[in-house]
Tab-separated table of C-alpha atoms in Angstrom:
chain	number	residue	atom	x	y	z
A	9	ASP	CA	36.009	-4.412	31.429
A	10	ALA	CA	38.367	-7.146	32.665
A	11	GLY	CA	35.852	-8.379	35.226
A	12	ILE	CA	35.941	-5.265	37.397
A	13	THR	CA	32.992	-4.270	39.527
A	14	GLN	CA	32.547	-1.288	41.797
A	15	SER	CA	30.129	-0.849	44.640
A	16	PRO	CA	28.094	1.114	45.291
A	17	ARG	CA	27.478	2.592	41.849
A	18	HIS	CA	25.799	5.667	43.277
A	19	LYS	CA	25.964	7.146	46.741
A	20	VAL	CA	24.725	10.315	48.372
A	21	THR	CA	26.131	11.131	51.774
A	22	GLU	CA	26.503	14.043	54.140
A	23	THR	CA	29.584	16.053	54.997
A	24	GLY	CA	31.588	14.509	57.806
A	25	THR	CA	30.427	10.931	57.335
A	26	PRO	CA	32.821	8.096	56.477
A	27	VAL	CA	32.430	6.449	53.077
A	28	THR	CA	33.998	3.281	51.682
A	29	LEU	CA	34.012	2.387	48.013
A	30	ARG	CA	34.840	-1.129	46.908
A	31	CYS	CA	36.554	-2.372	43.788
A	32	HIS	CA	36.473	-6.087	43.016
A	33	GLN	CA	38.314	-7.788	40.149
A	34	THR	CA	38.259	-11.360	38.910
A	35	GLU	CA	41.296	-11.145	36.601
A	36	ASN	CA	44.012	-11.693	39.204
A	37	HIS	CA	45.674	-8.438	38.152
A	38	ARG	CA	48.479	-7.358	40.443
A	39	TYR	CA	48.050	-3.595	40.087
A	40	MET	CA	44.944	-1.682	41.127
A	41	TYR	CA	44.212	2.031	41.057
A	42	TRP	CA	41.679	4.540	42.287
A	43	TYR	CA	41.023	7.656	40.200
A	44	ARG	CA	38.606	10.511	40.500
A	45	GLN	CA	37.228	12.295	37.450
A	46	ASP	CA	36.037	15.870	37.601
A	47	PRO	CA	35.136	18.306	34.817
A	48	GLY	CA	38.183	20.245	33.699
A	49	HIS	CA	40.591	17.965	35.560
A	50	GLY	CA	40.348	14.666	33.783
A	51	LEU	CA	41.311	11.494	35.586
A	52	ARG	CA	43.518	12.000	38.625
A	53	LEU	CA	45.196	9.197	40.537
A	54	ILE	CA	44.272	8.970	44.227
A	55	HIS	CA	46.081	5.825	45.387
A	56	TYR	CA	47.354	2.673	43.803
A	57	SER	CA	48.381	-0.801	44.896
A	58	TYR	CA	51.149	-3.004	43.541
A	59	GLY	CA	50.255	-6.048	45.599
A	60	VAL	CA	48.427	-7.267	48.676
A	61	LYS	CA	49.078	-4.803	51.500
A	62	ASP	CA	51.326	-2.725	49.185
A	63	THR	CA	49.898	0.699	48.417
A	64	ASP	CA	51.174	4.143	47.548
A	65	LYS	CA	49.849	7.659	47.155
A	66	GLY	CA	48.898	9.279	43.925
A	67	GLU	CA	48.539	12.893	42.926
A	68	VAL	CA	45.412	13.706	44.990
A	69	SER	CA	45.612	11.436	48.039
A	70	ASP	CA	44.744	13.919	50.803
A	71	GLY	CA	41.547	12.905	52.609
A	72	TYR	CA	41.613	9.354	51.223
A	73	SER	CA	42.980	6.049	52.473
A	74	VAL	CA	43.071	2.625	50.864
A	75	SER	CA	43.453	-0.992	51.833
A	76	ARG	CA	44.117	-4.175	49.940
A	77	SER	CA	43.899	-7.342	51.984
A	78	LYS	CA	43.201	-9.655	49.027
A	79	THR	CA	44.341	-9.553	45.406
A	80	GLU	CA	40.792	-9.105	44.177
A	81	ASP	CA	39.645	-6.263	46.445
A	82	PHE	CA	40.810	-2.657	46.729
A	83	LEU	CA	38.937	-0.369	49.109
A	84	LEU	CA	38.905	3.417	49.036
A	85	THR	CA	37.865	5.189	52.244
A	86	LEU	CA	36.930	8.797	52.775
A	87	GLU	CA	37.363	9.140	56.526
A	88	SER	CA	35.244	12.289	56.753
A	89	ALA	CA	33.638	13.184	53.458
A	90	THR	CA	33.701	16.790	52.234
A	91	SER	CA	31.797	18.454	49.404
A	92	SER	CA	35.051	18.738	47.428
A	93	GLN	CA	35.082	14.942	47.244
A	94	THR	CA	31.912	14.900	45.186
A	95	SER	CA	33.109	13.186	42.033
A	96	VAL	CA	33.004	10.094	39.883
A	97	TYR	CA	35.425	7.473	41.150
A	98	PHE	CA	36.936	4.870	38.860
A	99	CYS	CA	38.854	1.797	39.804
A	100	ALA	CA	41.342	0.372	37.315
A	101	THR	CA	43.526	-2.727	37.176
A	102	SER	CA	46.622	-3.789	35.273
A	103	PRO	CA	48.384	-7.162	35.163
A	104	THR	CA	51.992	-5.945	35.191
A	105	SER	CA	54.090	-2.878	35.732
A	106	ARG	CA	55.490	-2.658	32.236
A	107	GLY	CA	54.717	0.695	30.708
A	108	GLU	CA	53.010	-0.555	27.581
A	109	ASN	CA	50.437	-2.447	29.581
A	110	GLU	CA	46.955	-0.997	29.536
A	111	GLN	CA	44.749	-0.249	32.491
A	112	PHE	CA	41.228	-1.663	32.534
A	113	PHE	CA	38.542	0.459	34.124
A	114	GLY	CA	35.554	-0.417	36.244
A	115	PRO	CA	32.114	1.134	35.655
A	116	GLY	CA	32.595	3.958	38.159
A	117	THR	CA	30.910	5.182	41.338
A	118	ARG	CA	29.144	8.520	41.409
A	119	LEU	CA	29.529	10.030	44.876
A	120	THR	CA	27.683	13.126	46.022
A	121	VAL	CA	28.596	14.738	49.325
A	122	LEU	CA	25.973	17.195	50.557
B	28	GLN	CA	54.251	17.958	37.534
B	29	LYS	CA	53.874	15.421	34.767
B	30	GLU	CA	51.356	17.102	32.518
B	31	VAL	CA	49.466	15.790	29.580
B	32	GLU	CA	47.618	18.437	27.628
B	33	GLN	CA	44.799	18.106	25.157
B	34	ASN	CA	42.593	20.585	23.385
B	35	SER	CA	39.259	20.179	25.174
B	36	GLY	CA	37.278	20.917	22.030
B	37	PRO	CA	34.550	20.360	21.234
B	38	LEU	CA	35.748	19.063	17.897
B	39	SER	CA	33.069	18.549	15.274
B	40	VAL	CA	33.599	16.678	12.018
B	41	PRO	CA	31.134	15.490	9.370
B	42	GLU	CA	30.483	11.791	8.979
B	43	GLY	CA	33.103	10.171	6.772
B	44	ALA	CA	35.771	12.794	7.468
B	45	ILE	CA	39.075	12.364	9.297
B	46	ALA	CA	39.115	13.441	12.931
B	47	SER	CA	42.491	14.511	14.306
B	48	LEU	CA	43.063	14.554	18.057
B	49	ASN	CA	46.257	15.901	19.563
B	50	CYS	CA	48.116	15.555	22.837
B	51	THR	CA	51.375	16.907	24.242
B	52	TYR	CA	53.229	15.718	27.321
B	53	SER	CA	55.826	17.349	29.539
B	54	ASP	CA	57.709	14.401	31.040
B	55	ARG	CA	60.485	13.192	28.721
B	56	GLY	CA	60.631	10.024	30.826
B	57	SER	CA	57.257	8.979	29.435
B	58	GLN	CA	57.663	5.851	27.362
B	59	SER	CA	54.184	4.595	26.558
B	60	PHE	CA	51.124	6.436	25.377
B	61	PHE	CA	47.505	5.438	25.344
B	62	TRP	CA	44.303	6.660	23.777
B	63	TYR	CA	41.067	5.912	25.596
B	64	ARG	CA	37.538	6.590	24.439
B	65	GLN	CA	34.895	7.537	26.997
B	66	TYR	CA	31.219	7.764	26.210
B	67	SER	CA	29.125	10.030	28.400
B	68	GLY	CA	28.405	8.369	31.732
B	69	LYS	CA	30.636	5.394	30.960
B	70	SER	CA	34.145	4.306	31.880
B	71	PRO	CA	37.206	4.792	29.652
B	72	GLU	CA	38.007	2.011	27.200
B	73	LEU	CA	41.345	1.566	25.453
B	74	ILE	CA	41.530	2.280	21.732
B	75	MET	CA	45.264	2.067	21.132
B	76	PHE	CA	48.657	2.298	22.728
B	77	ILE	CA	51.947	3.317	21.135
B	78	TYR	CA	55.513	3.396	22.435
B	79	SER	CA	57.666	3.693	19.327
B	80	ASN	CA	58.146	6.799	17.247
B	81	GLY	CA	56.070	6.810	14.091
B	82	ASP	CA	52.640	5.583	13.185
B	83	LYS	CA	50.612	2.636	14.420
B	84	GLU	CA	47.430	1.666	12.621
B	85	ASP	CA	44.495	-0.366	13.839
B	86	GLY	CA	41.474	-0.384	11.561
B	87	ARG	CA	40.171	3.170	11.216
B	88	PHE	CA	42.483	4.432	13.957
B	89	THR	CA	46.083	5.615	13.591
B	90	ALA	CA	48.202	6.709	16.520
B	91	GLN	CA	51.249	8.865	15.858
B	92	LEU	CA	54.128	9.467	18.266
B	93	ASN	CA	56.934	11.990	18.047
B	94	LYS	CA	59.080	11.784	21.189
B	95	ALA	CA	61.400	14.591	20.109
B	96	SER	CA	58.431	16.957	19.964
B	97	GLN	CA	56.661	15.248	22.899
B	98	TYR	CA	53.563	14.923	20.786
B	99	VAL	CA	50.998	12.164	20.330
B	100	SER	CA	48.028	12.190	18.009
B	101	LEU	CA	45.089	9.993	17.080
B	102	LEU	CA	43.543	10.009	13.630
B	103	ILE	CA	40.104	8.521	13.080
B	104	ARG	CA	39.375	7.833	9.427
B	105	ASP	CA	35.855	7.564	8.006
B	106	SER	CA	34.423	9.035	11.206
B	107	GLN	CA	31.067	7.634	12.294
B	108	PRO	CA	28.420	9.100	14.618
B	109	SER	CA	29.264	6.244	17.009
B	110	ASP	CA	32.758	7.763	17.357
B	111	SER	CA	31.197	10.738	19.165
B	112	ALA	CA	32.790	10.592	22.617
B	113	THR	CA	35.528	12.119	24.733
B	114	TYR	CA	39.021	10.889	23.891
B	115	LEU	CA	41.584	10.726	26.680
B	116	CYS	CA	45.314	10.726	26.111
B	117	ALA	CA	47.534	9.123	28.768
B	118	ALA	CA	51.293	8.885	29.245
B	119	SER	CA	53.210	6.389	31.345
B	120	PRO	CA	56.850	5.887	32.273
B	121	ASN	CA	58.279	2.459	31.499
B	122	THR	CA	58.116	1.393	35.122
B	123	GLY	CA	55.757	2.048	37.969
B	124	ASN	CA	52.736	1.883	35.709
B	125	GLN	CA	51.341	5.239	36.782
B	126	PHE	CA	49.323	6.872	34.069
B	127	TYR	CA	48.979	10.616	33.621
B	128	PHE	CA	45.813	11.583	31.820
B	129	GLY	CA	44.896	14.627	29.815
B	130	THR	CA	41.535	16.287	30.380
B	131	GLY	CA	40.142	14.818	27.167
B	132	THR	CA	38.890	16.098	23.814
B	133	SER	CA	35.178	15.959	23.070
B	134	LEU	CA	34.465	14.756	19.529
B	135	THR	CA	31.129	15.035	17.776
B	136	VAL	CA	30.612	13.364	14.391
B	137	ILE	CA	27.758	15.014	12.541
B	138	PRO	CA	25.619	12.723	10.349
């Protein structure tokens, strides 16, 4: 798992509340990603980072923001959670940008928005 | 839209048989292709990657790539019950390192 941890692992929250998910890696990988996984949709990229303070949007970025102040930490924030954001969230890391390089996944966070 | 499509299954094969998993992709700029295995409730783990046309073998697994047909497959020989999982296909351009995942194929190996 390339030394990737996610916290919390499970969270239940109410609509309209802010939520922050944390991804922490010990591999010194430059690239970090946040995905959500939903039945019938597979893994969809939310945001990614290609270095400290360097981030970009993915395919489903609306309603999410990210920050990366240190190489090892990548935070995903739902400013005002909605029920449509109920999902399993995976963080992934990769050492380089070359296409044949694999992504390593964290254990996931199951988020339920009531 | 850079789509990666997989047959969702479920695919069932008897123990010891060959399981064949297929994937097509729409973006001709895709250069690298990955197969991940995901057990229920767990995170995806890489099985193989391939970026040259042809076959690539690793133990019981063989990945096949045909860029002209935009087709990737994974063969699992001598299937075992422990191979029962969802298999995710992913495509990536040579730069930028963004992956595009299919929705996965559920495989069940029957003892």
